Amino acid sequence: MRKNFWPDVTRAVRSGLLAALVGAALVACGGGDGGGITPPVLQANPTTPWELMTAGDIAQCFLRPARDTAAEKTAKLVERQLADAGSNSNVLTLGDNAYFLAGSNLGYTDCYEKTWGRFIAKTFAIPGNHDYEGGDSNDYFGYFGAKANPDGKRTGYYRIDQNGWTVFALNSNIDATAASVQAQWLKQELATAQPCVAAAWHHARFTSAPDGDNTKMTAMWDILDQAKADVVLQSHEHQYERFAPMTADGTLSATGGMRSFVVGTGGAETYAHATVRAGSEKQLETFGVMRLSLSAGNAMWRFIDVDNAVRDEGAFECRKK
């Protein structure tokens, strides 16, 4: 059941299986950087913050040249932030990584690959509903390989451990009810999680967007909250929004609950917020990326727009330091 990626990779290397997996993946996916089995680079350096550059709703360039898209602008922003952060940094996509052209995988090869694809060696991926376009997720898993599929089962969920943090990459496109396999896996993994816990998935549980709150991940939110997890990262709504700590039913909580962010600002066309929801502390309609700095016991966030302006920032301590 365990999907802690890095020990799995170590065992694969020791057993000599990794080379075979690489060969199979390259044959199946045509040998591109995204199609290989190579895992993202993760530096074991607990003395400096682990920097995550994150956003979702990214490559929607369609027939326009990639250099003219907002995804190219956010890619340049990520590039600058990674250079500033140094080796202890990664990219975390929040779903809807690519939007498709007539059911083909051109959203990846002609859009994502030419923008955010330049960071593929440092990227952890999460699927969104557009990554399942056409009725399946073959293009998504085929492009990202082990970066989104460390156990080889295409469940789309896994964990990452670094700097006293566990980040759970979850899949809001599949069954996430309390009785689901995904929920049972999460409960089991939380028992061995680091003191600080973040979760990331695509569909925003709480939002001031016209679509309104999404209940798909209510049970997962409750499981995480009961385990005193700290923060949830989401997208789906093409805007930026920050929420105060809330319980699974949307109740503001001064003593519990998880804070959350909606970062659907990676390049797909933005849209305005509707009526501001209770608990919303910041709303922005602009392209940009959130930089989350994770240290033992605490975190700091900055939302940076494509003009390099810091539009929102703050810090919090973990609930279980």
PDB file of N, CA, C and O in Angstrom, residues 40-86:
ATOM      1  N   PRO A  40      11.790  13.174 -10.071  1.00  0.00           N
ATOM      2  CA  PRO A  40      12.255  14.540  -9.858  1.00  0.00           C
ATOM      3  C   PRO A  40      13.463  14.582  -8.925  1.00  0.00           C
ATOM      4  O   PRO A  40      13.653  13.699  -8.094  1.00  0.00           O
ATOM      5  N   VAL A  41      14.251  15.623  -9.085  1.00  0.00           N
ATOM      6  CA  VAL A  41      15.402  15.819  -8.222  1.00  0.00           C
ATOM      7  C   VAL A  41      14.915  16.335  -6.869  1.00  0.00           C
ATOM      8  O   VAL A  41      14.161  17.291  -6.785  1.00  0.00           O
ATOM      9  N   LEU A  42      15.333  15.680  -5.800  1.00  0.00           N
ATOM     10  CA  LEU A  42      14.964  16.092  -4.444  1.00  0.00           C
ATOM     11  C   LEU A  42      16.233  16.133  -3.618  1.00  0.00           C
ATOM     12  O   LEU A  42      16.873  15.114  -3.405  1.00  0.00           O
ATOM     13  N   GLN A  43      16.616  17.321  -3.168  1.00  0.00           N
ATOM     14  CA  GLN A  43      17.844  17.483  -2.414  1.00  0.00           C
ATOM     15  C   GLN A  43      17.582  17.282  -0.920  1.00  0.00           C
ATOM     16  O   GLN A  43      16.671  17.891  -0.372  1.00  0.00           O
ATOM     17  N   ALA A  44      18.349  16.428  -0.289  1.00  0.00           N
ATOM     18  CA  ALA A  44      18.230  16.211   1.156  1.00  0.00           C
ATOM     19  C   ALA A  44      19.061  17.268   1.872  1.00  0.00           C
ATOM     20  O   ALA A  44      20.252  17.100   2.097  1.00  0.00           O
ATOM     21  N   ASN A  45      18.456  18.384   2.195  1.00  0.00           N
ATOM     22  CA  ASN A  45      19.176  19.502   2.801  1.00  0.00           C
ATOM     23  C   ASN A  45      18.270  20.195   3.816  1.00  0.00           C
ATOM     24  O   ASN A  45      17.701  21.259   3.552  1.00  0.00           O
ATOM     25  N   PRO A  46      18.104  19.599   5.000  1.00  0.00           N
ATOM     26  CA  PRO A  46      17.155  20.140   5.983  1.00  0.00           C
ATOM     27  C   PRO A  46      17.572  21.456   6.608  1.00  0.00           C
ATOM     28  O   PRO A  46      16.793  22.069   7.327  1.00  0.00           O
ATOM     29  N   THR A  47      18.796  21.912   6.376  1.00  0.00           N
ATOM     30  CA  THR A  47      19.248  23.167   6.991  1.00  0.00           C
ATOM     31  C   THR A  47      18.730  24.395   6.250  1.00  0.00           C
ATOM     32  O   THR A  47      18.794  25.494   6.772  1.00  0.00           O
ATOM     33  N   THR A  48      18.239  24.232   5.026  1.00  0.00           N
ATOM     34  CA  THR A  48      17.650  25.341   4.279  1.00  0.00           C
ATOM     35  C   THR A  48      16.212  24.987   3.924  1.00  0.00           C
ATOM     36  O   THR A  48      15.862  23.815   3.819  1.00  0.00           O
ATOM     37  N   PRO A  49      15.351  25.975   3.739  1.00  0.00           N
ATOM     38  CA  PRO A  49      13.955  25.672   3.404  1.00  0.00           C
ATOM     39  C   PRO A  49      13.853  24.869   2.111  1.00  0.00           C
ATOM     40  O   PRO A  49      14.657  25.036   1.194  1.00  0.00           O
ATOM     41  N   TRP A  50      12.856  24.012   2.055  1.00  0.00           N
ATOM     42  CA  TRP A  50      12.509  23.326   0.812  1.00  0.00           C
ATOM     43  C   TRP A  50      11.514  24.225   0.090  1.00  0.00           C
ATOM     44  O   TRP A  50      10.437  24.511   0.586  1.00  0.00           O
ATOM     45  N   GLU A  51      11.894  24.706  -1.080  1.00  0.00           N
ATOM     46  CA  GLU A  51      11.103  25.678  -1.822  1.00  0.00           C
ATOM     47  C   GLU A  51      10.272  24.974  -2.892  1.00  0.00           C
ATOM     48  O   GLU A  51      10.816  24.316  -3.781  1.00  0.00           O
ATOM     49  N   LEU A  52       8.957  25.121  -2.814  1.00  0.00           N
ATOM     50  CA  LEU A  52       8.045  24.559  -3.813  1.00  0.00           C
ATOM     51  C   LEU A  52       7.420  25.697  -4.614  1.00  0.00           C
ATOM     52  O   LEU A  52       6.812  26.603  -4.042  1.00  0.00           O
ATOM     53  N   MET A  53       7.570  25.641  -5.940  1.00  0.00           N
ATOM     54  CA  MET A  53       6.912  26.589  -6.832  1.00  0.00           C
ATOM     55  C   MET A  53       5.661  25.905  -7.375  1.00  0.00           C
ATOM     56  O   MET A  53       5.752  24.850  -8.019  1.00  0.00           O
ATOM     57  N   THR A  54       4.497  26.471  -7.095  1.00  0.00           N
ATOM     58  CA  THR A  54       3.275  25.729  -7.387  1.00  0.00           C
ATOM     59  C   THR A  54       2.196  26.592  -8.023  1.00  0.00           C
ATOM     60  O   THR A  54       2.018  27.759  -7.690  1.00  0.00           O
ATOM     61  N   ALA A  55       1.482  25.970  -8.964  1.00  0.00           N
ATOM     62  CA  ALA A  55       0.293  26.547  -9.599  1.00  0.00           C
ATOM     63  C   ALA A  55      -0.361  25.442 -10.409  1.00  0.00           C
ATOM     64  O   ALA A  55       0.249  24.405 -10.697  1.00  0.00           O
ATOM     65  N   GLY A  56      -1.588  25.669 -10.796  1.00  0.00           N
ATOM     66  CA  GLY A  56      -2.289  24.752 -11.681  1.00  0.00           C
ATOM     67  C   GLY A  56      -2.933  25.514 -12.817  1.00  0.00           C
ATOM     68  O   GLY A  56      -2.770  26.727 -12.946  1.00  0.00           O
ATOM     69  N   ASP A  57      -3.664  24.803 -13.681  1.00  0.00           N
ATOM     70  CA  ASP A  57      -4.351  25.411 -14.825  1.00  0.00           C
ATOM     71  C   ASP A  57      -3.331  26.146 -15.702  1.00  0.00           C
ATOM     72  O   ASP A  57      -3.317  27.378 -15.759  1.00  0.00           O
ATOM     73  N   ILE A  58      -2.503  25.361 -16.367  1.00  0.00           N
ATOM     74  CA  ILE A  58      -1.269  25.903 -16.935  1.00  0.00           C
ATOM     75  C   ILE A  58      -1.305  26.107 -18.446  1.00  0.00           C
ATOM     76  O   ILE A  58      -1.418  27.223 -18.936  1.00  0.00           O
ATOM     77  N   ALA A  59      -1.152  25.039 -19.218  1.00  0.00           N
ATOM     78  CA  ALA A  59      -0.810  25.156 -20.642  1.00  0.00           C
ATOM     79  C   ALA A  59      -2.057  25.153 -21.518  1.00  0.00           C
ATOM     80  O   ALA A  59      -2.528  24.125 -21.962  1.00  0.00           O
ATOM     81  N   GLN A  60      -2.560  26.346 -21.797  1.00  0.00           N
ATOM     82  CA  GLN A  60      -3.762  26.501 -22.607  1.00  0.00           C
ATOM     83  C   GLN A  60      -3.442  27.360 -23.830  1.00  0.00           C
ATOM     84  O   GLN A  60      -4.150  28.293 -24.168  1.00  0.00           O
ATOM     85  N   CYS A  61      -2.350  27.016 -24.516  1.00  0.00           N
ATOM     86  CA  CYS A  61      -1.929  27.869 -25.626  1.00  0.00           C
ATOM     87  C   CYS A  61      -2.679  27.577 -26.916  1.00  0.00           C
ATOM     88  O   CYS A  61      -2.684  28.398 -27.833  1.00  0.00           O
ATOM     89  N   PHE A  62      -3.305  26.392 -27.037  1.00  0.00           N
ATOM     90  CA  PHE A  62      -4.044  26.011 -28.225  1.00  0.00           C
ATOM     91  C   PHE A  62      -3.203  26.247 -29.485  1.00  0.00           C
ATOM     92  O   PHE A  62      -2.092  25.743 -29.581  1.00  0.00           O
ATOM     93  N   LEU A  63      -3.686  27.025 -30.439  1.00  0.00           N
ATOM     94  CA  LEU A  63      -2.962  27.164 -31.698  1.00  0.00           C
ATOM     95  C   LEU A  63      -1.996  28.338 -31.699  1.00  0.00           C
ATOM     96  O   LEU A  63      -1.334  28.590 -32.701  1.00  0.00           O
ATOM     97  N   ARG A  64      -1.922  29.065 -30.590  1.00  0.00           N
ATOM     98  CA  ARG A  64      -0.989  30.186 -30.528  1.00  0.00           C
ATOM     99  C   ARG A  64       0.418  29.691 -30.234  1.00  0.00           C
ATOM    100  O   ARG A  64       0.591  28.700 -29.536  1.00  0.00           O
ATOM    101  N   PRO A  65       1.442  30.374 -30.730  1.00  0.00           N
ATOM    102  CA  PRO A  65       2.813  29.980 -30.377  1.00  0.00           C
ATOM    103  C   PRO A  65       3.012  30.019 -28.873  1.00  0.00           C
ATOM    104  O   PRO A  65       2.516  30.916 -28.201  1.00  0.00           O
ATOM    105  N   ALA A  66       3.734  29.043 -28.335  1.00  0.00           N
ATOM    106  CA  ALA A  66       3.915  28.950 -26.884  1.00  0.00           C
ATOM    107  C   ALA A  66       4.522  30.218 -26.304  1.00  0.00           C
ATOM    108  O   ALA A  66       4.220  30.601 -25.183  1.00  0.00           O
ATOM    109  N   ARG A  67       5.381  30.885 -27.079  1.00  0.00           N
ATOM    110  CA  ARG A  67       6.056  32.067 -26.528  1.00  0.00           C
ATOM    111  C   ARG A  67       5.073  33.223 -26.287  1.00  0.00           C
ATOM    112  O   ARG A  67       5.389  34.175 -25.584  1.00  0.00           O
ATOM    113  N   ASP A  68       3.874  33.150 -26.869  1.00  0.00           N
ATOM    114  CA  ASP A  68       2.912  34.223 -26.722  1.00  0.00           C
ATOM    115  C   ASP A  68       1.886  33.953 -25.624  1.00  0.00           C
ATOM    116  O   ASP A  68       0.961  34.718 -25.451  1.00  0.00           O
ATOM    117  N   THR A  69       2.026  32.857 -24.911  1.00  0.00           N
ATOM    118  CA  THR A  69       1.013  32.483 -23.941  1.00  0.00           C
ATOM    119  C   THR A  69       1.367  32.933 -22.533  1.00  0.00           C
ATOM    120  O   THR A  69       2.526  33.176 -22.190  1.00  0.00           O
ATOM    121  N   ALA A  70       0.341  32.982 -21.688  1.00  0.00           N
ATOM    122  CA  ALA A  70       0.576  33.268 -20.270  1.00  0.00           C
ATOM    123  C   ALA A  70       1.377  32.147 -19.632  1.00  0.00           C
ATOM    124  O   ALA A  70       2.124  32.385 -18.672  1.00  0.00           O
ATOM    125  N   ALA A  71       1.238  30.922 -20.153  1.00  0.00           N
ATOM    126  CA  ALA A  71       2.019  29.808 -19.607  1.00  0.00           C
ATOM    127  C   ALA A  71       3.512  30.045 -19.785  1.00  0.00           C
ATOM    128  O   ALA A  71       4.316  29.651 -18.932  1.00  0.00           O
ATOM    129  N   GLU A  72       3.895  30.682 -20.869  1.00  0.00           N
ATOM    130  CA  GLU A  72       5.314  31.012 -21.056  1.00  0.00           C
ATOM    131  C   GLU A  72       5.762  32.062 -20.046  1.00  0.00           C
ATOM    132  O   GLU A  72       6.867  31.990 -19.507  1.00  0.00           O
ATOM    133  N   LYS A  73       4.889  33.013 -19.746  1.00  0.00           N
ATOM    134  CA  LYS A  73       5.240  34.033 -18.754  1.00  0.00           C
ATOM    135  C   LYS A  73       5.403  33.427 -17.364  1.00  0.00           C
ATOM    136  O   LYS A  73       6.334  33.773 -16.632  1.00  0.00           O
ATOM    137  N   THR A  74       4.485  32.525 -16.991  1.00  0.00           N
ATOM    138  CA  THR A  74       4.628  31.899 -15.672  1.00  0.00           C
ATOM    139  C   THR A  74       5.818  30.954 -15.647  1.00  0.00           C
ATOM    140  O   THR A  74       6.460  30.791 -14.604  1.00  0.00           O
ATOM    141  N   ALA A  75       6.134  30.323 -16.794  1.00  0.00           N
ATOM    142  CA  ALA A  75       7.319  29.461 -16.854  1.00  0.00           C
ATOM    143  C   ALA A  75       8.589  30.272 -16.606  1.00  0.00           C
ATOM    144  O   ALA A  75       9.498  29.826 -15.892  1.00  0.00           O
ATOM    145  N   LYS A  76       8.661  31.446 -17.186  1.00  0.00           N
ATOM    146  CA  LYS A  76       9.827  32.305 -16.953  1.00  0.00           C
ATOM    147  C   LYS A  76       9.903  32.724 -15.490  1.00  0.00           C
ATOM    148  O   LYS A  76      10.999  32.834 -14.918  1.00  0.00           O
ATOM    149  N   LEU A  77       8.735  32.953 -14.883  1.00  0.00           N
ATOM    150  CA  LEU A  77       8.704  33.280 -13.454  1.00  0.00           C
ATOM    151  C   LEU A  77       9.218  32.112 -12.621  1.00  0.00           C
ATOM    152  O   LEU A  77      10.032  32.300 -11.701  1.00  0.00           O
ATOM    153  N   VAL A  78       8.752  30.893 -12.911  1.00  0.00           N
ATOM    154  CA  VAL A  78       9.240  29.714 -12.199  1.00  0.00           C
ATOM    155  C   VAL A  78      10.744  29.580 -12.376  1.00  0.00           C
ATOM    156  O   VAL A  78      11.465  29.268 -11.411  1.00  0.00           O
ATOM    157  N   GLU A  79      11.213  29.804 -13.579  1.00  0.00           N
ATOM    158  CA  GLU A  79      12.650  29.704 -13.862  1.00  0.00           C
ATOM    159  C   GLU A  79      13.455  30.648 -12.975  1.00  0.00           C
ATOM    160  O   GLU A  79      14.476  30.266 -12.393  1.00  0.00           O
ATOM    161  N   ARG A  80      12.963  31.874 -12.843  1.00  0.00           N
ATOM    162  CA  ARG A  80      13.651  32.851 -11.994  1.00  0.00           C
ATOM    163  C   ARG A  80      13.619  32.439 -10.528  1.00  0.00           C
ATOM    164  O   ARG A  80      14.619  32.569  -9.808  1.00  0.00           O
ATOM    165  N   GLN A  81      12.486  31.933 -10.068  1.00  0.00           N
ATOM    166  CA  GLN A  81      12.350  31.544  -8.671  1.00  0.00           C
ATOM    167  C   GLN A  81      13.207  30.317  -8.344  1.00  0.00           C
ATOM    168  O   GLN A  81      13.794  30.241  -7.262  1.00  0.00           O
ATOM    169  N   LEU A  82      13.271  29.368  -9.254  1.00  0.00           N
ATOM    170  CA  LEU A  82      14.124  28.198  -9.022  1.00  0.00           C
ATOM    171  C   LEU A  82      15.592  28.603  -8.946  1.00  0.00           C
ATOM    172  O   LEU A  82      16.349  28.086  -8.115  1.00  0.00           O
ATOM    173  N   ALA A  83      15.997  29.521  -9.806  1.00  0.00           N
ATOM    174  CA  ALA A  83      17.383  29.991  -9.771  1.00  0.00           C
ATOM    175  C   ALA A  83      17.688  30.694  -8.462  1.00  0.00           C
ATOM    176  O   ALA A  83      18.770  30.534  -7.879  1.00  0.00           O
ATOM    177  N   ASP A  84      16.722  31.449  -7.961  1.00  0.00           N
ATOM    178  CA  ASP A  84      16.908  32.147  -6.693  1.00  0.00           C
ATOM    179  C   ASP A  84      16.928  31.180  -5.517  1.00  0.00           C
ATOM    180  O   ASP A  84      17.693  31.359  -4.566  1.00  0.00           O
ATOM    181  N   ALA A  85      16.093  30.131  -5.588  1.00  0.00           N
ATOM    182  CA  ALA A  85      15.976  29.192  -4.480  1.00  0.00           C
ATOM    183  C   ALA A  85      17.154  28.243  -4.363  1.00  0.00           C
ATOM    184  O   ALA A  85      17.475  27.760  -3.280  1.00  0.00           O
ATOM    185  N   GLY A  86      17.791  27.919  -5.465  1.00  0.00           N
ATOM    186  CA  GLY A  86      18.917  26.997  -5.428  1.00  0.00           C
ATOM    187  C   GLY A  86      18.486  25.547  -5.539  1.00  0.00           C
ATOM    188  O   GLY A  86      17.371  25.224  -5.956  1.00  0.00           O
TER     189      GLY A  86
END
